[in-house]
Amino acid sequence: MVNLNRRGIQVDVLCPICKNEEEGVEHAILSCELAKAIWSKWRDSPGNFLESKCDMFDLALTIISQGTQCDLEIFFGVAWAIWYHRNQLIFEASKTTADQVWGTSIRMVEYFKTANNSAAAGKEKHARDWKPPPEGFFLINVDGAIPTEDGHSGIGIVIWDWESQIVAAISMPLSRKFAVEKTEALAMEKGAILAFDLGLENVILEGDSLQTI
Ligand SMILES: [Zn+2]
């Protein structure tokens, strides 16, 4: 919206939540009143979200260097949930509290970890075989998790560089339960979109389902 306004197209640039400031991605996810209230619930976070003027990318790098894998999962889970609830407010007029968004984020991260752990035994060999991509390339590892009973499928994406450093990581639930092949295909699609958004050109896409490779 802010970008459209800069190009002379008249749109409402005020944040739909606080109606105080122009709404950019950083404002919506990091510095809006609601976003701050949500991040403040993360008591042992490795970065200082409430005071620093970092952007998303800087914060992700801080967490990768100072935090744990679990911190990184929480960071992307909460960021995704804040954006999701912002869209729900705009398009569905559905209001939520900071407690609800925080609860959704943590449940989503926990759910995804549980779903992944249950499939981990069969993947040990795969993990041992893992190698970083050739120099100059990025490796996109994608995975889908299917609930055994009712519930939503979930997907996870990790992008690595050739020095085995994580460039980006995302986990998210899907809108409903999908079959294994469909879930893996959706994970691959999201992984390709993420790589495109990050401007990565030399990429290798890797998943577990041979049918979608
Ligand atoms: Zn705001």
PDB file of C-alpha atoms and ligand atoms in Angstrom:
ATOM      1  CA  MET A   1       0.000   0.000   0.000  1.00  0.00           C
ATOM      2  CA  VAL A   2       2.764   2.421   0.946  1.00  0.00           C
ATOM      3  CA  ASN A   3       4.565   1.633  -2.314  1.00  0.00           C
ATOM      4  CA  LEU A   4       1.408   2.208  -4.377  1.00  0.00           C
ATOM      5  CA  ASN A   5       0.922   5.597  -2.718  1.00  0.00           C
ATOM      6  CA  ARG A   6       4.502   6.605  -3.521  1.00  0.00           C
ATOM      7  CA  ARG A   7       3.691   5.894  -7.157  1.00  0.00           C
ATOM      8  CA  GLY A   8       0.744   8.302  -7.007  1.00  0.00           C
ATOM      9  CA  ILE A   9      -2.020   5.712  -6.614  1.00  0.00           C
ATOM     10  CA  GLN A  10      -4.410   6.849  -3.900  1.00  0.00           C
ATOM     11  CA  VAL A  11      -4.884   4.088  -1.343  1.00  0.00           C
ATOM     12  CA  ASP A  12      -5.251   4.097   2.406  1.00  0.00           C
ATOM     13  CA  VAL A  13      -1.711   3.649   3.725  1.00  0.00           C
ATOM     14  CA  LEU A  14      -2.567   3.796   7.398  1.00  0.00           C
ATOM     15  CA  CYS A  15      -2.089   0.598   9.328  1.00  0.00           C
ATOM     16  CA  PRO A  16      -5.544  -1.049   9.628  1.00  0.00           C
ATOM     17  CA  ILE A  17      -4.764  -2.162  13.177  1.00  0.00           C
ATOM     18  CA  CYS A  18      -3.434   0.950  14.967  1.00  0.00           C
ATOM     19  CA  LYS A  19      -4.443   3.545  12.320  1.00  0.00           C
ATOM     20  CA  ASN A  20      -1.489   5.646  13.510  1.00  0.00           C
ATOM     21  CA  GLU A  21       1.320   4.984  11.054  1.00  0.00           C
ATOM     22  CA  GLU A  22       1.960   4.014   7.439  1.00  0.00           C
ATOM     23  CA  GLU A  23       1.725   0.275   7.074  1.00  0.00           C
ATOM     24  CA  GLY A  24       4.848  -1.405   5.729  1.00  0.00           C
ATOM     25  CA  VAL A  25       5.767  -5.045   6.318  1.00  0.00           C
ATOM     26  CA  GLU A  26       8.140  -4.124   9.170  1.00  0.00           C
ATOM     27  CA  HIS A  27       5.472  -1.995  10.830  1.00  0.00           C
ATOM     28  CA  ALA A  28       2.826  -4.717  10.530  1.00  0.00           C
ATOM     29  CA  ILE A  29       5.048  -7.531  11.808  1.00  0.00           C
ATOM     30  CA  LEU A  30       7.438  -5.778  14.201  1.00  0.00           C
ATOM     31  CA  SER A  31       6.516  -2.294  15.367  1.00  0.00           C
ATOM     32  CA  CYS A  32       2.714  -2.023  15.330  1.00  0.00           C
ATOM     33  CA  GLU A  33       1.174  -1.925  18.826  1.00  0.00           C
ATOM     34  CA  LEU A  34      -0.416  -5.362  18.380  1.00  0.00           C
ATOM     35  CA  ALA A  35       2.799  -6.858  16.970  1.00  0.00           C
ATOM     36  CA  LYS A  36       4.820  -5.480  19.917  1.00  0.00           C
ATOM     37  CA  ALA A  37       2.301  -6.904  22.366  1.00  0.00           C
ATOM     38  CA  ILE A  38       2.628 -10.310  20.686  1.00  0.00           C
ATOM     39  CA  TRP A  39       6.455 -10.283  20.565  1.00  0.00           C
ATOM     40  CA  SER A  40       6.581  -9.192  24.245  1.00  0.00           C
ATOM     41  CA  LYS A  41       5.138 -12.606  25.141  1.00  0.00           C
ATOM     42  CA  TRP A  42       8.357 -14.233  23.924  1.00  0.00           C
ATOM     43  CA  ARG A  43      10.178 -13.952  27.270  1.00  0.00           C
ATOM     44  CA  ASP A  44      13.475 -15.633  26.359  1.00  0.00           C
ATOM     45  CA  SER A  45      13.887 -14.387  22.796  1.00  0.00           C
ATOM     46  CA  PRO A  46      17.493 -13.963  21.580  1.00  0.00           C
ATOM     47  CA  GLY A  47      16.895 -10.576  19.858  1.00  0.00           C
ATOM     48  CA  ASN A  48      15.504  -7.358  21.301  1.00  0.00           C
ATOM     49  CA  PHE A  49      12.351  -6.939  19.249  1.00  0.00           C
ATOM     50  CA  LEU A  50      10.853  -4.052  21.148  1.00  0.00           C
ATOM     51  CA  GLU A  51      13.704  -1.570  21.020  1.00  0.00           C
ATOM     52  CA  SER A  52      15.903  -2.307  18.027  1.00  0.00           C
ATOM     53  CA  LYS A  53      15.073  -0.821  14.642  1.00  0.00           C
ATOM     54  CA  CYS A  54      16.099  -3.953  12.751  1.00  0.00           C
ATOM     55  CA  ASP A  55      14.277  -5.311   9.730  1.00  0.00           C
ATOM     56  CA  MET A  56      13.074  -8.910   9.379  1.00  0.00           C
ATOM     57  CA  PHE A  57      16.227 -10.050   7.644  1.00  0.00           C
ATOM     58  CA  ASP A  58      18.532  -8.587  10.360  1.00  0.00           C
ATOM     59  CA  LEU A  59      16.428 -10.193  13.070  1.00  0.00           C
ATOM     60  CA  ALA A  60      16.522 -13.594  11.367  1.00  0.00           C
ATOM     61  CA  LEU A  61      20.332 -13.305  11.092  1.00  0.00           C
ATOM     62  CA  THR A  62      20.574 -12.341  14.790  1.00  0.00           C
ATOM     63  CA  ILE A  63      18.562 -15.395  15.755  1.00  0.00           C
ATOM     64  CA  ILE A  64      20.592 -17.690  13.510  1.00  0.00           C
ATOM     65  CA  SER A  65      23.830 -16.431  15.100  1.00  0.00           C
ATOM     66  CA  GLN A  66      22.683 -16.092  18.739  1.00  0.00           C
ATOM     67  CA  GLY A  67      19.680 -18.359  19.105  1.00  0.00           C
ATOM     68  CA  THR A  68      18.702 -21.968  18.649  1.00  0.00           C
ATOM     69  CA  GLN A  69      16.829 -23.837  15.928  1.00  0.00           C
ATOM     70  CA  CYS A  70      13.768 -23.626  18.195  1.00  0.00           C
ATOM     71  CA  ASP A  71      14.117 -19.803  18.402  1.00  0.00           C
ATOM     72  CA  LEU A  72      14.212 -19.615  14.623  1.00  0.00           C
ATOM     73  CA  GLU A  73      11.052 -21.717  14.359  1.00  0.00           C
ATOM     74  CA  ILE A  74       9.275 -19.494  16.884  1.00  0.00           C
ATOM     75  CA  PHE A  75      10.438 -16.342  15.066  1.00  0.00           C
ATOM     76  CA  PHE A  76       9.038 -17.426  11.696  1.00  0.00           C
ATOM     77  CA  GLY A  77       5.943 -18.975  13.311  1.00  0.00           C
ATOM     78  CA  VAL A  78       5.064 -15.748  15.138  1.00  0.00           C
ATOM     79  CA  ALA A  79       5.862 -13.525  12.135  1.00  0.00           C
ATOM     80  CA  TRP A  80       3.648 -15.692   9.948  1.00  0.00           C
ATOM     81  CA  ALA A  81       0.804 -15.693  12.507  1.00  0.00           C
ATOM     82  CA  ILE A  82       0.933 -11.879  12.861  1.00  0.00           C
ATOM     83  CA  TRP A  83       0.696 -11.482   9.078  1.00  0.00           C
ATOM     84  CA  TYR A  84      -2.069 -14.096   8.863  1.00  0.00           C
ATOM     85  CA  HIS A  85      -4.154 -12.363  11.539  1.00  0.00           C
ATOM     86  CA  ARG A  86      -3.571  -8.968   9.901  1.00  0.00           C
ATOM     87  CA  ASN A  87      -5.034 -10.420   6.676  1.00  0.00           C
ATOM     88  CA  GLN A  88      -7.925 -11.946   8.618  1.00  0.00           C
ATOM     89  CA  LEU A  89      -8.696  -8.501  10.034  1.00  0.00           C
ATOM     90  CA  ILE A  90      -8.607  -6.805   6.626  1.00  0.00           C
ATOM     91  CA  PHE A  91     -10.378  -9.424   4.531  1.00  0.00           C
ATOM     92  CA  GLU A  92     -12.617 -11.204   7.068  1.00  0.00           C
ATOM     93  CA  ALA A  93     -13.080  -8.376   9.639  1.00  0.00           C
ATOM     94  CA  SER A  94     -11.990 -10.931  12.218  1.00  0.00           C
ATOM     95  CA  LYS A  95     -10.368  -9.418  15.338  1.00  0.00           C
ATOM     96  CA  THR A  96      -7.940 -11.243  17.600  1.00  0.00           C
ATOM     97  CA  THR A  97      -5.971 -10.443  20.746  1.00  0.00           C
ATOM     98  CA  ALA A  98      -2.213 -10.648  21.278  1.00  0.00           C
ATOM     99  CA  ASP A  99      -2.761 -13.726  23.472  1.00  0.00           C
ATOM    100  CA  GLN A 100      -4.700 -15.483  20.717  1.00  0.00           C
ATOM    101  CA  VAL A 101      -2.074 -14.760  18.035  1.00  0.00           C
ATOM    102  CA  TRP A 102       0.761 -15.837  20.338  1.00  0.00           C
ATOM    103  CA  GLY A 103      -1.158 -19.014  21.229  1.00  0.00           C
ATOM    104  CA  THR A 104      -1.754 -19.792  17.539  1.00  0.00           C
ATOM    105  CA  SER A 105       1.958 -19.315  16.760  1.00  0.00           C
ATOM    106  CA  ILE A 106       3.195 -21.593  19.516  1.00  0.00           C
ATOM    107  CA  ARG A 107       0.608 -24.295  18.793  1.00  0.00           C
ATOM    108  CA  MET A 108       1.555 -24.197  15.117  1.00  0.00           C
ATOM    109  CA  VAL A 109       5.291 -24.544  15.861  1.00  0.00           C
ATOM    110  CA  GLU A 110       4.641 -27.357  18.379  1.00  0.00           C
ATOM    111  CA  TYR A 111       2.288 -29.123  16.020  1.00  0.00           C
ATOM    112  CA  PHE A 112       4.789 -28.976  13.202  1.00  0.00           C
ATOM    113  CA  LYS A 113       7.603 -30.305  15.406  1.00  0.00           C
ATOM    114  CA  THR A 114       5.445 -33.181  16.677  1.00  0.00           C
ATOM    115  CA  ALA A 115       4.385 -34.087  13.163  1.00  0.00           C
ATOM    116  CA  ASN A 116       7.987 -33.975  11.991  1.00  0.00           C
ATOM    117  CA  ASN A 117       9.333 -36.011  14.926  1.00  0.00           C
ATOM    118  CA  SER A 118       6.869 -38.803  14.272  1.00  0.00           C
ATOM    119  CA  ALA A 119       8.269 -39.105  10.772  1.00  0.00           C
ATOM    120  CA  ALA A 120      11.892 -38.599  11.865  1.00  0.00           C
ATOM    121  CA  ALA A 121      12.755 -42.262  12.483  1.00  0.00           C
ATOM    122  CA  GLY A 122      12.337 -43.149   8.842  1.00  0.00           C
ATOM    123  CA  LYS A 123      14.421 -40.186   7.787  1.00  0.00           C
ATOM    124  CA  GLU A 124      17.588 -40.812   9.804  1.00  0.00           C
ATOM    125  CA  LYS A 125      19.364 -42.275   6.832  1.00  0.00           C
ATOM    126  CA  HIS A 126      18.281 -39.296   4.750  1.00  0.00           C
ATOM    127  CA  ALA A 127      19.714 -36.896   7.366  1.00  0.00           C
ATOM    128  CA  ARG A 128      23.061 -38.717   7.379  1.00  0.00           C
ATOM    129  CA  ASP A 129      23.226 -38.446   3.599  1.00  0.00           C
ATOM    130  CA  TRP A 130      22.621 -34.700   3.600  1.00  0.00           C
ATOM    131  CA  LYS A 131      25.262 -32.657   1.810  1.00  0.00           C
ATOM    132  CA  PRO A 132      25.368 -28.893   1.158  1.00  0.00           C
ATOM    133  CA  PRO A 133      24.793 -27.774  -2.457  1.00  0.00           C
ATOM    134  CA  PRO A 134      27.721 -27.055  -4.824  1.00  0.00           C
ATOM    135  CA  GLU A 135      29.410 -23.658  -4.459  1.00  0.00           C
ATOM    136  CA  GLY A 136      27.232 -20.788  -5.700  1.00  0.00           C
ATOM    137  CA  PHE A 137      24.020 -22.838  -5.313  1.00  0.00           C
ATOM    138  CA  PHE A 138      21.249 -22.838  -2.720  1.00  0.00           C
ATOM    139  CA  LEU A 139      19.508 -25.999  -1.548  1.00  0.00           C
ATOM    140  CA  ILE A 140      15.796 -25.808  -0.740  1.00  0.00           C
ATOM    141  CA  ASN A 141      14.783 -28.690   1.561  1.00  0.00           C
ATOM    142  CA  VAL A 142      11.023 -29.031   1.749  1.00  0.00           C
ATOM    143  CA  ASP A 143       8.900 -31.400   3.767  1.00  0.00           C
ATOM    144  CA  GLY A 144       5.245 -32.062   4.337  1.00  0.00           C
ATOM    145  CA  ALA A 145       3.623 -33.346   7.531  1.00  0.00           C
ATOM    146  CA  ILE A 146       0.273 -35.149   7.457  1.00  0.00           C
ATOM    147  CA  PRO A 147      -1.827 -35.527  10.636  1.00  0.00           C
ATOM    148  CA  THR A 148      -2.735 -39.157  11.413  1.00  0.00           C
ATOM    149  CA  GLU A 149      -6.319 -38.157  12.306  1.00  0.00           C
ATOM    150  CA  ASP A 150      -8.309 -35.015  11.574  1.00  0.00           C
ATOM    151  CA  GLY A 151      -6.406 -31.751  11.353  1.00  0.00           C
ATOM    152  CA  HIS A 152      -4.384 -29.661   8.959  1.00  0.00           C
ATOM    153  CA  SER A 153      -1.388 -30.740   6.910  1.00  0.00           C
ATOM    154  CA  GLY A 154       1.743 -28.696   7.509  1.00  0.00           C
ATOM    155  CA  ILE A 155       4.787 -27.805   5.462  1.00  0.00           C
ATOM    156  CA  GLY A 156       8.356 -26.860   6.310  1.00  0.00           C
ATOM    157  CA  ILE A 157      10.986 -25.192   4.147  1.00  0.00           C
ATOM    158  CA  VAL A 158      14.672 -24.596   4.871  1.00  0.00           C
ATOM    159  CA  ILE A 159      17.009 -22.912   2.381  1.00  0.00           C
ATOM    160  CA  TRP A 160      20.734 -23.581   2.812  1.00  0.00           C
ATOM    161  CA  ASP A 161      23.730 -22.000   1.136  1.00  0.00           C
ATOM    162  CA  TRP A 162      26.796 -23.946  -0.010  1.00  0.00           C
ATOM    163  CA  GLU A 163      28.522 -23.363   3.360  1.00  0.00           C
ATOM    164  CA  SER A 164      25.672 -25.170   5.176  1.00  0.00           C
ATOM    165  CA  GLN A 165      24.303 -21.885   6.560  1.00  0.00           C
ATOM    166  CA  ILE A 166      20.529 -21.435   6.817  1.00  0.00           C
ATOM    167  CA  VAL A 167      19.345 -18.603   4.562  1.00  0.00           C
ATOM    168  CA  ALA A 168      15.643 -18.878   5.430  1.00  0.00           C
ATOM    169  CA  ALA A 169      13.282 -21.237   7.248  1.00  0.00           C
ATOM    170  CA  ILE A 170       9.498 -21.371   7.361  1.00  0.00           C
ATOM    171  CA  SER A 171       6.921 -23.724   8.818  1.00  0.00           C
ATOM    172  CA  MET A 172       3.190 -23.254   8.403  1.00  0.00           C
ATOM    173  CA  PRO A 173      -0.092 -25.156   8.551  1.00  0.00           C
ATOM    174  CA  LEU A 174      -2.127 -25.597   5.348  1.00  0.00           C
ATOM    175  CA  SER A 175      -5.828 -24.771   5.072  1.00  0.00           C
ATOM    176  CA  ARG A 176      -6.849 -28.429   5.578  1.00  0.00           C
ATOM    177  CA  LYS A 177      -5.568 -32.003   5.449  1.00  0.00           C
ATOM    178  CA  PHE A 178      -4.082 -32.963   2.070  1.00  0.00           C
ATOM    179  CA  ALA A 179      -2.695 -36.250   0.718  1.00  0.00           C
ATOM    180  CA  VAL A 180       1.085 -36.815   1.003  1.00  0.00           C
ATOM    181  CA  GLU A 181       1.861 -35.991  -2.654  1.00  0.00           C
ATOM    182  CA  LYS A 182      -0.268 -32.833  -2.625  1.00  0.00           C
ATOM    183  CA  THR A 183       1.300 -31.644   0.653  1.00  0.00           C
ATOM    184  CA  GLU A 184       4.827 -32.179  -0.700  1.00  0.00           C
ATOM    185  CA  ALA A 185       3.889 -30.412  -3.937  1.00  0.00           C
ATOM    186  CA  LEU A 186       2.540 -27.423  -1.982  1.00  0.00           C
ATOM    187  CA  ALA A 187       5.746 -27.380   0.104  1.00  0.00           C
ATOM    188  CA  MET A 188       7.804 -27.327  -3.103  1.00  0.00           C
ATOM    189  CA  GLU A 189       5.684 -24.528  -4.555  1.00  0.00           C
ATOM    190  CA  LYS A 190       6.105 -22.426  -1.376  1.00  0.00           C
ATOM    191  CA  GLY A 191       9.854 -23.178  -1.367  1.00  0.00           C
ATOM    192  CA  ALA A 192      10.230 -22.013  -4.962  1.00  0.00           C
ATOM    193  CA  ILE A 193       8.235 -18.828  -4.244  1.00  0.00           C
ATOM    194  CA  LEU A 194      10.361 -18.115  -1.155  1.00  0.00           C
ATOM    195  CA  ALA A 195      13.587 -18.542  -3.171  1.00  0.00           C
ATOM    196  CA  PHE A 196      12.203 -16.248  -5.878  1.00  0.00           C
ATOM    197  CA  ASP A 197      11.222 -13.609  -3.267  1.00  0.00           C
ATOM    198  CA  LEU A 198      14.746 -13.769  -1.828  1.00  0.00           C
ATOM    199  CA  GLY A 199      16.230 -13.268  -5.305  1.00  0.00           C
ATOM    200  CA  LEU A 200      18.035 -16.639  -5.307  1.00  0.00           C
ATOM    201  CA  GLU A 201      18.776 -17.899  -8.811  1.00  0.00           C
ATOM    202  CA  ASN A 202      20.893 -21.061  -8.603  1.00  0.00           C
ATOM    203  CA  VAL A 203      18.648 -23.293  -6.542  1.00  0.00           C
ATOM    204  CA  ILE A 204      18.203 -27.038  -6.045  1.00  0.00           C
ATOM    205  CA  LEU A 205      14.799 -28.182  -4.790  1.00  0.00           C
ATOM    206  CA  GLU A 206      14.827 -31.335  -2.662  1.00  0.00           C
ATOM    207  CA  GLY A 207      11.976 -33.180  -0.969  1.00  0.00           C
ATOM    208  CA  ASP A 208      11.223 -36.700   0.256  1.00  0.00           C
ATOM    209  CA  SER A 209       8.468 -37.587  -2.160  1.00  0.00           C
ATOM    210  CA  LEU A 210       9.974 -38.839  -5.405  1.00  0.00           C
ATOM    211  CA  GLN A 211       6.669 -38.297  -7.145  1.00  0.00           C
ATOM    212  CA  THR A 212       6.969 -34.509  -6.806  1.00  0.00           C
ATOM    213  CA  ILE A 213      10.660 -34.132  -7.715  1.00  0.00           C
TER     214      ILE A 213
HETATM  215 ZN    ZN B   1      -0.070  -0.401  13.206  1.00  0.00          ZN
END
